[in-house]
Short mmCIF file of C-alpha atoms in Angstrom, two decimals:
data_model
loop_
_atom_site.label_atom_id
_atom_site.label_comp_id
_atom_site.label_asym_id
_atom_site.label_seq_id
_atom_site.Cartn_x
_atom_site.Cartn_y
_atom_site.Cartn_z
CA MET I 1 -12.23 -38.43 2.64
CA ASP I 2 -9.60 -40.22 0.78
CA TYR I 3 -7.33 -37.12 -0.12
CA LYS I 4 -4.05 -36.27 1.33
CA LEU I 5 -3.47 -33.78 3.86
CA LEU I 6 -2.13 -30.45 2.85
CA MET I 7 -2.19 -28.50 6.31
CA GLU I 8 -3.19 -29.12 9.67
CA ILE I 9 -3.95 -26.49 12.34
CA LYS I 10 -3.41 -28.12 15.89
CA ASN I 11 -4.83 -26.30 19.18
CA LEU I 12 -4.09 -22.82 17.84
CA HIS I 13 -4.62 -19.89 20.31
CA PHE I 14 -4.62 -16.17 19.09
CA SER I 15 -5.17 -12.93 20.80
CA PHE I 16 -4.39 -9.53 19.78
CA ASP I 17 -3.57 -8.19 23.20
CA GLY I 18 -2.50 -11.36 25.02
CA LYS I 19 -6.06 -11.03 27.22
CA GLN I 20 -8.87 -11.48 25.25
CA GLU I 21 -8.65 -14.78 22.92
CA ILE I 22 -9.91 -14.09 19.48
CA LEU I 23 -9.42 -17.89 18.55
CA SER I 24 -9.53 -20.53 21.14
CA ASP I 25 -8.01 -24.06 20.86
CA ILE I 26 -8.73 -24.51 17.06
CA SER I 27 -7.79 -27.62 15.18
CA LEU I 28 -8.68 -27.87 11.38
CA PRO I 29 -7.56 -29.97 8.90
CA LEU I 30 -7.09 -29.13 5.13
CA TYR I 31 -7.06 -31.85 2.20
CA GLU I 32 -5.54 -31.76 -1.43
CA ARG I 33 -8.50 -30.60 -3.55
CA ASP I 34 -10.72 -29.74 -0.46
CA TYR I 35 -13.26 -27.09 -0.89
CA LEU I 36 -13.55 -25.73 2.66
CA VAL I 37 -16.08 -23.00 3.81
CA ILE I 38 -15.27 -21.08 7.12
CA MET I 39 -18.23 -19.35 8.20
CA GLY I 40 -19.25 -17.38 11.34
CA PRO I 41 -20.51 -14.01 12.55
CA ASN I 42 -18.52 -10.72 11.88
CA GLY I 43 -16.08 -10.57 14.88
CA GLY I 44 -15.99 -14.24 15.21
CA GLY I 45 -12.36 -14.62 14.15
CA LYS I 46 -12.65 -15.89 10.51
CA THR I 47 -10.36 -13.37 8.98
CA THR I 48 -7.54 -14.02 11.88
CA LEU I 49 -7.82 -17.83 11.26
CA LEU I 50 -7.31 -17.19 7.54
CA LYS I 51 -4.43 -15.03 8.41
CA CYS I 52 -2.76 -17.29 10.75
CA MET I 53 -3.21 -20.10 7.94
CA LEU I 54 -1.28 -17.76 5.49
CA GLY I 55 1.28 -17.51 8.02
CA LEU I 56 0.57 -13.52 8.12
CA LEU I 57 -0.49 -13.67 11.67
CA LYS I 58 1.70 -15.53 14.35
CA ALA I 59 -0.49 -17.56 17.08
CA GLN I 60 0.31 -17.81 20.67
CA SER I 61 0.12 -21.20 21.03
CA GLY I 62 -0.59 -24.34 18.92
CA LYS I 63 0.72 -25.14 15.33
CA ILE I 64 0.24 -25.17 11.82
CA VAL I 65 1.83 -27.96 10.04
CA TYR I 66 1.92 -27.84 6.34
CA HIS I 67 2.43 -30.88 4.58
CA ASN I 68 3.95 -31.15 0.93
CA ILE I 69 3.22 -27.42 0.52
CA LYS I 70 4.96 -24.17 0.84
CA ARG I 71 3.60 -20.64 1.59
CA SER I 72 4.69 -19.79 -1.97
CA GLU I 73 2.04 -22.10 -3.54
CA PHE I 74 -0.64 -20.01 -1.57
CA GLY I 75 -3.14 -17.85 -3.88
CA TYR I 76 -4.69 -15.10 -1.78
CA VAL I 77 -8.03 -13.10 -2.76
CA PRO I 78 -8.21 -10.70 0.01
CA GLN I 79 -11.09 -8.25 1.21
CA PHE I 80 -11.53 -5.18 -1.13
CA THR I 81 -10.74 -3.47 2.01
CA THR I 82 -7.33 -4.32 2.56
CA PHE I 83 -5.78 -2.63 -0.58
CA ASP I 84 -5.86 0.85 -1.60
CA LYS I 85 -8.44 0.81 -4.78
CA LEU I 86 -7.55 4.43 -5.36
CA MET I 87 -3.75 3.87 -6.44
CA PRO I 88 -3.15 4.42 -10.05
CA LEU I 89 -2.69 1.10 -11.19
CA ARG I 90 -3.88 -0.66 -14.25
CA VAL I 91 -5.63 -4.04 -14.41
CA TYR I 92 -2.57 -5.43 -16.23
CA ASP I 93 -0.16 -3.93 -13.81
CA PHE I 94 -2.52 -5.48 -10.82
CA ILE I 95 -2.28 -8.96 -12.43
CA GLU I 96 1.37 -8.75 -12.73
CA MET I 97 1.70 -8.28 -8.91
CA GLY I 98 0.98 -11.89 -8.71
CA LEU I 99 4.38 -12.60 -10.05
CA ILE I 100 6.11 -10.51 -7.78
CA SER I 101 7.64 -13.54 -5.85
CA GLU I 102 9.73 -14.43 -9.39
CA TYR I 103 11.14 -10.58 -9.09
CA HIS I 104 14.79 -10.38 -9.52
CA PRO I 105 16.25 -7.00 -9.61
CA PHE I 106 19.04 -7.93 -11.98
CA LYS I 107 16.84 -10.46 -14.11
CA ARG I 108 14.14 -9.11 -15.84
CA ARG I 109 11.61 -11.39 -17.22
CA ASN I 110 9.06 -8.73 -18.96
CA ASN I 111 8.35 -11.36 -21.88
CA ASP I 112 7.79 -14.31 -20.20
CA ASN I 113 5.49 -11.85 -17.60
CA LYS I 114 3.55 -10.49 -20.25
CA TYR I 115 2.67 -14.17 -21.88
CA LEU I 116 1.28 -15.11 -18.42
CA ILE I 117 -0.42 -11.75 -17.62
CA GLU I 118 -2.19 -12.09 -21.19
CA LYS I 119 -2.90 -15.63 -20.39
CA GLN I 120 -4.84 -14.44 -17.12
CA LEU I 121 -6.47 -11.57 -18.84
CA ASP I 122 -7.95 -14.17 -21.58
CA ALA I 123 -8.80 -16.56 -19.02
CA PHE I 124 -10.86 -14.19 -16.92
CA SER I 125 -12.30 -12.44 -19.90
CA LEU I 126 -10.55 -8.86 -18.91
CA ASN I 127 -8.85 -8.25 -22.40
CA ASP I 128 -10.77 -5.14 -22.78
CA LEU I 129 -10.30 -3.79 -19.26
CA ALA I 130 -6.43 -4.47 -19.17
CA TYR I 131 -5.58 -0.88 -19.65
CA SER I 132 -8.34 0.34 -17.36
CA SER I 133 -7.48 1.73 -13.93
CA ILE I 134 -8.51 -0.57 -10.98
CA SER I 135 -10.62 2.44 -9.49
CA GLU I 136 -12.92 2.60 -12.28
CA ILE I 137 -13.88 -1.07 -12.84
CA SER I 138 -16.93 -2.64 -11.20
CA GLY I 139 -16.82 -4.96 -8.11
CA GLY I 140 -17.13 -8.07 -9.86
CA GLN I 141 -14.60 -7.18 -12.64
CA LEU I 142 -12.15 -6.23 -9.78
CA GLN I 143 -12.93 -9.83 -8.20
CA ARG I 144 -11.82 -11.43 -11.52
CA ALA I 145 -8.67 -9.20 -11.43
CA LEU I 146 -7.98 -10.36 -8.09
CA LEU I 147 -8.70 -14.02 -9.00
CA ALA I 148 -6.42 -13.51 -11.95
CA ARG I 149 -3.61 -12.38 -9.94
CA ALA I 150 -4.26 -15.00 -7.17
CA LEU I 151 -3.95 -17.83 -9.67
CA ILE I 152 -1.11 -16.70 -12.18
CA GLN I 153 1.45 -18.79 -10.50
CA ASN I 154 -0.69 -21.78 -10.26
CA PRO I 155 -1.54 -22.13 -6.53
CA LYS I 156 -2.02 -25.14 -4.79
CA VAL I 157 -4.50 -23.60 -2.61
CA LEU I 158 -6.73 -20.58 -3.25
CA PHE I 159 -7.79 -18.73 -0.16
CA LEU I 160 -10.68 -16.43 -0.17
CA ASP I 161 -11.63 -13.83 2.26
CA GLU I 162 -15.40 -12.76 2.12
CA PRO I 163 -15.48 -12.95 -1.78
CA THR I 164 -19.14 -12.31 -2.17
CA THR I 165 -19.39 -9.14 -0.13
CA PHE I 166 -18.86 -6.62 -3.00
CA ILE I 167 -20.29 -8.17 -6.20
CA ASP I 168 -23.66 -8.57 -7.60
CA SER I 169 -25.57 -11.70 -7.80
CA GLU I 170 -24.80 -12.28 -11.36
CA SER I 171 -20.70 -12.14 -10.42
CA ARG I 172 -21.58 -14.30 -7.71
CA GLY I 173 -23.07 -17.07 -10.10
CA ASN I 174 -19.90 -16.29 -11.91
CA LEU I 175 -17.44 -17.01 -9.04
CA SER I 176 -19.34 -20.34 -7.90
CA GLU I 177 -18.79 -21.38 -11.35
CA ILE I 178 -15.19 -20.60 -11.47
CA LEU I 179 -14.60 -21.90 -8.13
CA LYS I 180 -16.08 -25.27 -9.01
CA ASN I 181 -13.98 -25.73 -11.89
CA LEU I 182 -10.69 -24.50 -9.81
CA ASN I 183 -11.76 -27.29 -7.49
CA LYS I 184 -10.94 -30.18 -9.78
CA ASN I 185 -7.40 -29.33 -9.40
CA ILE I 186 -6.47 -27.13 -6.33
CA ALA I 187 -7.89 -26.67 -2.93
CA ILE I 188 -10.06 -23.89 -2.03
CA VAL I 189 -10.58 -22.05 1.28
CA MET I 190 -13.15 -19.60 1.33
CA ILE I 191 -14.20 -17.50 4.60
CA THR I 192 -17.72 -15.96 4.47
CA HIS I 193 -20.56 -14.89 6.60
CA ASP I 194 -22.87 -15.23 3.86
CA THR I 195 -24.60 -18.48 4.21
CA SER I 196 -26.03 -18.13 0.65
CA ALA I 197 -22.25 -18.89 -0.51
CA VAL I 198 -22.34 -22.44 0.66
CA ASP I 199 -23.33 -24.47 -2.42
CA ASP I 200 -23.33 -28.00 -3.51
CA HIS I 201 -19.81 -28.07 -4.45
CA VAL I 202 -18.56 -27.22 -0.88
CA LYS I 203 -16.91 -30.41 0.60
CA ASN I 204 -16.12 -29.39 4.22
CA ILE I 205 -17.58 -26.57 6.47
CA ALA I 206 -16.11 -25.30 9.79
CA CYS I 207 -18.10 -22.81 11.82
CA VAL I 208 -15.73 -20.40 14.10
CA ASN I 209 -16.74 -17.97 16.50
CA ARG I 210 -13.85 -18.09 18.90
CA THR I 211 -13.97 -21.92 19.02
CA LEU I 212 -14.43 -23.98 15.73
CA TYR I 213 -16.94 -26.66 15.00
CA TYR I 214 -15.80 -28.95 11.80
CA HIS I 215 -18.02 -30.89 9.71
CA GLY I 216 -17.60 -33.07 6.85
CA ARG I 217 -19.75 -32.68 4.00
CA ASP I 218 -22.07 -35.47 4.82
CA GLU I 219 -22.85 -34.25 8.41
CA HIS I 220 -25.92 -32.24 9.37
CA ILE I 221 -24.62 -28.49 10.13
CA GLU I 222 -27.53 -26.81 10.95
CA GLY I 223 -27.46 -27.35 14.61
CA SER I 224 -23.79 -26.00 14.98
CA LEU I 225 -24.38 -22.97 12.98
CA GLU I 226 -27.15 -21.97 15.34
CA LYS I 227 -24.47 -22.72 18.33
CA VAL I 228 -22.12 -20.21 16.58
CA TYR I 229 -24.92 -17.42 15.41
CA GLY I 230 -26.52 -17.70 18.35
CA CYS I 231 -29.88 -18.14 16.98
CA PRO I 232 -31.49 -20.34 14.30
CA ILE I 233 -30.08 -19.40 10.75
CA GLU I 234 -31.28 -20.05 7.19
CA LEU I 235 -29.35 -22.35 4.96
CA ILE I 236 -30.01 -22.71 1.54
CA GLY I 237 -28.42 -25.80 -0.68
CA HIS I 238 -28.21 -24.49 -4.16
CA GLY I 239 -28.77 -27.23 -6.46
CA LEU I 240 -30.23 -29.46 -3.99
CA PRO I 241 -33.98 -30.37 -4.18
CA HIS I 242 -34.82 -28.74 -0.80
CA ARG I 243 -33.79 -25.86 1.52
CA VAL I 244 -34.10 -25.36 5.08
CA LEU I 245 -35.83 -22.50 6.76
CA LYS I 246 -36.53 -22.12 10.37
CA GLU I 247 -38.02 -19.52 12.19
CA HIS I 248 -36.58 -17.16 14.98
CA LYS I 249 -37.93 -18.41 18.26
CA MET H 1 22.74 41.93 -18.07
CA ASN H 2 22.07 38.24 -18.14
CA ILE H 3 20.87 36.98 -14.73
CA LEU H 4 22.42 33.66 -15.49
CA GLN H 5 25.99 35.18 -15.13
CA TYR H 6 25.57 34.82 -11.55
CA GLU H 7 26.94 31.81 -9.85
CA PHE H 8 24.50 32.04 -7.25
CA VAL H 9 21.63 32.03 -9.87
CA GLN H 10 23.32 29.07 -11.50
CA ASN H 11 23.75 27.20 -8.36
CA ALA H 12 19.78 27.92 -7.37
CA LEU H 13 18.67 26.68 -10.87
CA ILE H 14 20.85 23.43 -10.65
CA ALA H 15 19.56 22.58 -7.48
CA GLY H 16 16.10 23.53 -8.26
CA ILE H 17 16.61 20.90 -11.50
CA LEU H 18 18.10 18.36 -9.06
CA LEU H 19 15.29 18.97 -6.20
CA SER H 20 12.76 18.62 -8.81
CA ILE H 21 13.69 15.14 -9.34
CA THR H 22 13.69 14.47 -5.51
CA ALA H 23 10.56 16.00 -5.15
CA GLY H 24 8.68 14.54 -8.07
CA VAL H 25 9.64 10.82 -7.11
CA ILE H 26 9.47 11.23 -3.37
CA GLY H 27 6.16 13.27 -3.30
CA SER H 28 4.37 10.92 -5.83
CA LEU H 29 4.90 7.87 -3.50
CA ILE H 30 3.89 10.04 -0.59
CA VAL H 31 0.88 11.18 -2.19
CA ILE H 32 -0.25 7.84 -3.32
CA LYS H 33 0.65 6.53 -0.06
CA ARG H 34 -1.53 9.69 1.69
CA ASP H 35 1.38 10.22 3.92
CA ALA H 36 1.75 13.99 3.56
CA PHE H 37 0.68 14.56 7.16
CA LEU H 38 3.18 12.46 8.45
CA ILE H 39 5.91 14.33 6.16
CA GLY H 40 4.47 17.48 7.49
CA GLY H 41 5.08 16.07 11.17
CA ILE H 42 8.73 15.27 10.03
CA SER H 43 9.62 18.26 8.75
CA HIS H 44 8.36 20.65 11.29
CA ALA H 45 9.87 18.35 14.10
CA SER H 46 13.13 18.49 12.46
CA PHE H 47 12.91 22.49 13.14
CA GLY H 48 13.23 21.61 16.77
CA GLY H 49 16.60 20.26 16.13
CA LEU H 50 17.55 22.90 14.01
CA GLY H 51 16.93 25.57 16.63
CA LEU H 52 18.93 23.24 19.28
CA PHE H 53 21.68 22.92 17.05
CA TYR H 54 21.81 26.62 16.34
CA PHE H 55 21.79 27.05 20.14
CA LEU H 56 24.77 25.01 20.72
CA GLY H 57 26.59 26.68 18.01
CA LEU H 58 26.46 23.62 15.73
CA ASN H 59 25.52 23.30 12.20
CA PRO H 60 21.61 23.75 12.29
CA ILE H 61 20.80 21.74 9.30
CA LEU H 62 22.85 18.68 11.12
CA GLY H 63 20.39 19.29 14.08
CA ALA H 64 17.34 18.95 11.52
CA PHE H 65 18.88 16.25 9.89
CA THR H 66 19.48 14.46 13.04
CA VAL H 67 15.72 14.92 14.28
CA ALA H 68 14.30 13.97 10.67
CA LEU H 69 16.35 10.59 10.45
CA ALA H 70 15.50 9.65 13.99
CA SER H 71 11.63 10.23 13.44
CA GLY H 72 12.08 8.46 10.15
CA THR H 73 13.43 5.39 11.67
CA VAL H 74 10.88 5.50 14.37
CA ILE H 75 7.89 5.54 11.86
CA GLY H 76 9.72 3.02 9.71
CA LEU H 77 9.82 0.77 12.44
CA SER H 78 6.35 0.82 13.88
CA ASN H 79 3.34 -0.24 12.29
CA GLU H 80 0.59 1.41 10.19
CA LYS H 81 -2.06 0.74 12.97
CA GLN H 82 0.16 2.35 15.67
CA LEU H 83 0.51 5.12 13.74
CA GLN H 84 -3.13 5.52 12.86
CA THR H 85 -4.18 5.54 16.48
CA HIS H 86 -1.67 7.90 17.11
CA ASN H 87 -2.58 10.47 14.59
CA ALA H 88 -2.78 13.48 16.69
CA LEU H 89 0.37 12.81 18.48
CA ILE H 90 1.96 13.77 14.89
CA ALA H 91 0.25 17.15 15.08
CA VAL H 92 1.79 17.35 18.67
CA LEU H 93 4.99 16.69 17.23
CA TRP H 94 4.34 19.12 14.56
CA ALA H 95 3.59 21.98 16.70
CA PHE H 96 6.37 20.79 19.56
CA GLY H 97 8.83 21.10 16.88
CA MET H 98 8.11 24.48 15.64
CA ALA H 99 7.89 25.96 19.21
CA LEU H 100 11.31 24.37 20.52
CA GLY H 101 13.09 25.40 17.30
CA ILE H 102 11.82 29.44 17.77
CA ILE H 103 12.51 29.35 21.52
CA PHE H 104 15.98 28.05 20.89
CA ILE H 105 16.65 30.51 18.12
CA THR H 106 15.36 33.36 20.06
CA ILE H 107 17.37 32.45 23.40
CA THR H 108 20.54 32.39 21.43
CA PRO H 109 22.67 35.00 22.08
CA GLY H 110 23.88 37.48 19.56
CA TYR H 111 22.31 38.31 16.19
CA ALA H 112 18.94 36.66 15.78
CA PRO H 113 18.66 35.24 12.31
CA ASN H 114 15.31 35.87 10.12
CA LEU H 115 13.12 33.29 11.10
CA LEU H 116 11.36 33.40 7.70
CA THR H 117 14.86 31.98 5.89
CA TYR H 118 14.27 28.73 7.97
CA LEU H 119 10.48 28.70 7.13
CA PHE H 120 10.86 29.36 3.31
CA GLY H 121 14.55 28.93 2.80
CA ASP H 122 16.45 30.79 0.64
CA ILE H 123 17.30 29.19 -2.84
CA LEU H 124 19.91 31.79 -3.67
CA THR H 125 22.11 30.69 -0.80
CA VAL H 126 22.46 27.06 -1.70
CA THR H 127 26.38 26.21 -2.27
CA ARG H 128 27.91 23.80 -4.59
CA GLY H 129 28.28 21.43 -1.72
CA ASP H 130 24.71 21.22 -1.30
CA ILE H 131 24.07 20.51 -5.02
CA LEU H 132 26.53 17.52 -4.71
CA ASN H 133 24.70 16.24 -1.34
CA ILE H 134 21.30 16.37 -3.53
CA ALA H 135 22.90 15.04 -6.55
CA ILE H 136 24.30 11.86 -4.53
CA TYR H 137 21.02 11.36 -2.57
CA ASN H 138 19.34 11.50 -6.15
CA ILE H 139 21.50 8.77 -7.55
CA PHE H 140 21.06 6.42 -4.71
CA LEU H 141 17.04 7.17 -4.93
CA LEU H 142 17.20 6.33 -8.39
CA ILE H 143 19.42 3.00 -8.37
CA PHE H 144 17.03 1.88 -5.61
CA LEU H 145 13.96 2.68 -7.36
CA PHE H 146 15.52 0.91 -10.90
CA LEU H 147 16.33 -2.19 -8.68
CA PHE H 148 13.39 -2.50 -6.19
CA TYR H 149 10.46 -0.35 -7.86
CA LYS H 150 8.12 -3.43 -8.38
CA PRO H 151 8.43 -4.68 -4.83
CA LEU H 152 8.30 -1.36 -3.32
CA ILE H 153 4.83 -0.66 -5.33
CA VAL H 154 3.46 -4.01 -4.10
CA TYR H 155 4.10 -2.88 -0.64
CA LEU H 156 2.57 0.44 -0.84
CA PHE H 157 -0.44 -1.43 -2.33
CA ASP H 158 -0.90 -4.31 -0.32
CA LYS H 159 1.38 -5.15 2.61
CA GLU H 160 -0.49 -8.67 3.12
CA PHE H 161 -0.26 -9.61 -0.35
CA ALA H 162 3.58 -8.54 -0.67
CA SER H 163 4.52 -10.34 2.80
CA LEU H 164 2.68 -13.49 1.46
CA HIS H 165 4.98 -13.41 -1.72
CA GLY H 166 8.05 -13.24 0.62
CA ILE H 167 8.55 -9.42 0.21
CA LYS H 168 10.53 -8.17 3.53
CA VAL H 169 7.63 -5.70 4.33
CA LYS H 170 9.43 -3.93 7.24
CA LEU H 171 12.50 -3.35 5.38
CA TYR H 172 10.92 -1.83 2.43
CA ARG H 173 9.05 0.39 5.08
CA LEU H 174 12.13 1.45 6.89
CA PHE H 175 13.92 2.26 3.56
CA PHE H 176 10.76 4.29 2.58
CA TYR H 177 10.73 6.63 5.18
CA LEU H 178 14.27 6.98 5.55
CA PHE H 179 14.41 7.93 1.83
CA ILE H 180 11.50 10.43 2.87
CA SER H 181 13.30 11.76 5.85
CA ILE H 182 16.80 12.50 4.06
CA ALA H 183 14.80 14.03 1.18
CA VAL H 184 12.78 16.50 3.66
CA VAL H 185 16.04 17.70 5.10
CA LEU H 186 17.93 18.14 1.88
CA MET H 187 14.93 20.29 0.58
CA ILE H 188 14.73 22.33 4.32
CA ARG H 189 18.15 23.45 3.52
CA SER H 190 17.47 24.99 0.20
CA VAL H 191 13.75 25.89 -0.01
CA GLY H 192 12.57 25.71 3.26
CA ILE H 193 10.00 23.85 5.66
CA ILE H 194 6.92 25.06 4.16
CA LEU H 195 7.99 24.72 0.50
CA VAL H 196 9.19 20.87 1.09
CA LEU H 197 5.57 20.37 1.63
CA ALA H 198 4.16 22.18 -1.48
CA LEU H 199 7.07 20.88 -3.81
CA LEU H 200 6.38 17.17 -2.63
CA THR H 201 2.48 17.45 -3.08
CA ILE H 202 1.52 19.99 -5.51
CA PRO H 203 3.10 18.44 -8.80
CA PRO H 204 1.66 14.77 -7.59
CA LEU H 205 -1.85 16.46 -7.33
CA ILE H 206 -1.63 17.91 -10.57
CA VAL H 207 -0.86 14.87 -12.60
CA LEU H 208 -2.78 12.52 -10.70
CA PRO H 209 -5.88 12.90 -12.96
CA LEU H 210 -4.03 12.85 -15.99
CA SER H 211 -2.45 9.46 -15.73
CA LYS H 212 -3.43 5.65 -14.51
CA ARG H 213 0.07 4.75 -14.40
CA LEU H 214 2.34 5.37 -11.56
CA PRO H 215 5.54 5.61 -13.50
CA MET H 216 4.02 8.33 -15.84
CA ILE H 217 2.72 10.09 -12.56
CA VAL H 218 6.70 9.97 -11.39
CA LEU H 219 7.73 11.16 -14.33
CA MET H 220 5.06 14.01 -15.00
CA SER H 221 5.72 15.24 -11.35
CA VAL H 222 9.10 15.78 -11.78
CA LEU H 223 8.54 17.67 -15.24
CA ILE H 224 5.66 19.65 -13.28
CA SER H 225 8.09 20.33 -10.12
CA LEU H 226 10.61 21.47 -12.69
CA ILE H 227 8.02 24.20 -14.49
CA ILE H 228 6.77 25.26 -11.05
CA PHE H 229 10.21 25.88 -9.46
CA ILE H 230 12.07 27.46 -12.68
CA GLY H 231 8.71 29.41 -13.63
CA GLY H 232 8.48 30.60 -9.97
CA PHE H 233 12.20 31.51 -9.85
CA PHE H 234 11.99 33.98 -12.53
CA ILE H 235 8.62 35.51 -11.75
CA ALA H 236 10.10 36.16 -8.17
CA TYR H 237 13.27 37.44 -9.70
CA TYR H 238 11.72 40.12 -11.90
CA THR H 239 8.99 41.05 -9.44
CA ASN H 240 11.34 41.32 -6.65
CA LEU H 241 9.22 39.02 -4.19
CA PRO H 242 10.23 36.00 -2.20
CA THR H 243 11.30 32.99 -4.07
CA GLY H 244 9.77 30.48 -1.94
CA PRO H 245 6.26 31.83 -1.38
CA ILE H 246 6.01 32.72 -5.36
CA ILE H 247 6.99 29.05 -6.22
CA ILE H 248 4.12 27.80 -3.98
CA VAL H 249 1.69 30.30 -5.55
CA THR H 250 2.85 29.35 -8.99
CA GLY H 251 2.19 25.69 -8.10
CA THR H 252 -1.07 26.16 -6.47
CA VAL H 253 -2.45 28.32 -9.28
CA LEU H 254 -1.30 25.55 -11.79
CA LEU H 255 -3.15 22.76 -9.48
CA LEU H 256 -6.20 24.76 -9.80
CA LEU H 257 -6.10 25.37 -13.26
CA VAL H 258 -5.34 21.75 -14.25
CA ARG H 259 -8.34 20.57 -11.97
CA LEU H 260 -10.55 23.13 -13.04
CA ALA H 261 -9.73 22.02 -16.99
CA CYS H 262 -10.52 18.60 -15.83
CA LEU H 263 -13.73 19.34 -14.40
CA LEU H 264 -14.65 21.04 -17.85
CA LYS H 265 -13.70 18.17 -19.90
CA LYS H 266 -15.53 15.74 -17.76
CA LYS H 267 -18.68 17.81 -17.95
CA ASN H 268 -18.32 18.31 -21.69
CA SER H 269 -18.09 14.70 -22.43
#
């Protein structure tokens, strides 16, 4: 890979109670304009790893080195379950939250914000829903609102946690297209347990289940997915002329 | 004779107006954060402090204030997960506070006050000093909201996102629960422990289906709180029934009517 490093995870260990390790000796690079997918079974520590990368959780040992990037340049699309969908909030207000780090109690910038929010509403075809409550829109629409919120400040890296879980297949196609286009300018890190989310645009894959196996794009990854999941798994390459299917033994 | 001529009636009404602001604002935040049970815990635990101070011959409200502030601080400093796992502990605290309060008041020598006064309060005994306290509190609350409303909402909605964007989540959490516990004590003094919960929860529950925007919900909650309070007050006065319970019944009936109307509207559309 001829891109520059954005961040590096070095020998990271993490546990919630100090006894059982959720993550063990993880090392992982992230490059500029990388498209990294972190896969693994439920409970394998994917989300924990993501939260460590975001600086939301502190590891017991090891370190994360940030090169040419600050936390404020992270965009984050969390799982639907991490926030309160029933809160009285319109799509407009929801996207505005993405600007919160610019907020200053004595300097209001309502007009600038309005311009930026409307731009996002346009970009993600949410104009008609701007004044709808976030509790009444569909999963795919909410996903677009989450993207609009995460991208409003032009981040250098976009982190997505299980973005395909609550959306239909059409929205998945749209998401894949959106991510492909974004990846022309920014790095993408996506967590998923859904092997079908790995498409042709993905550049690197990491498989995590307490420990981590890292693969550059050209590497054959079936074997290591098997190790992580503990059984042969199916991997479909979208847009590729072949697909790999193996039987359970 | 016009009842507004009495100073105690004037005081009661002024306190009612000011407390409607407190209740509307704090209540909306509590209801959307789904913390009503927690607040029930704080208010009932503080009854223990009230009893203890009464027994020691000190100002009972100061006792309630101490316990409420202490529990508000503990909650503000602990994290959400810890609170969820110890959910039943809040119920214990709830019962224990009430039990202690009643025991202390019973063993205090001399004239035993009517326990109902503490449970339901007595808005007619509110003094100008109480009114001043509530007014000062409201000013602080409104200034805080004016300056920090947006980050507060991001914190309430999505803590991780807030933390990622540099919002001091722990500080907001502490401030949030301190504001709540002080409000609870101010309200206990004038409307009693039971009415605190009613006034904090009924108005936001009435307006929740009517608006998609939090600022509107807060504003309408203040208004509804005012209607329930003043309405209940006059109904109680003319029927010669206790003010606190009448205010609660008025509010609950209004809640039922509004929800029923919403249901009918949904069915017809």
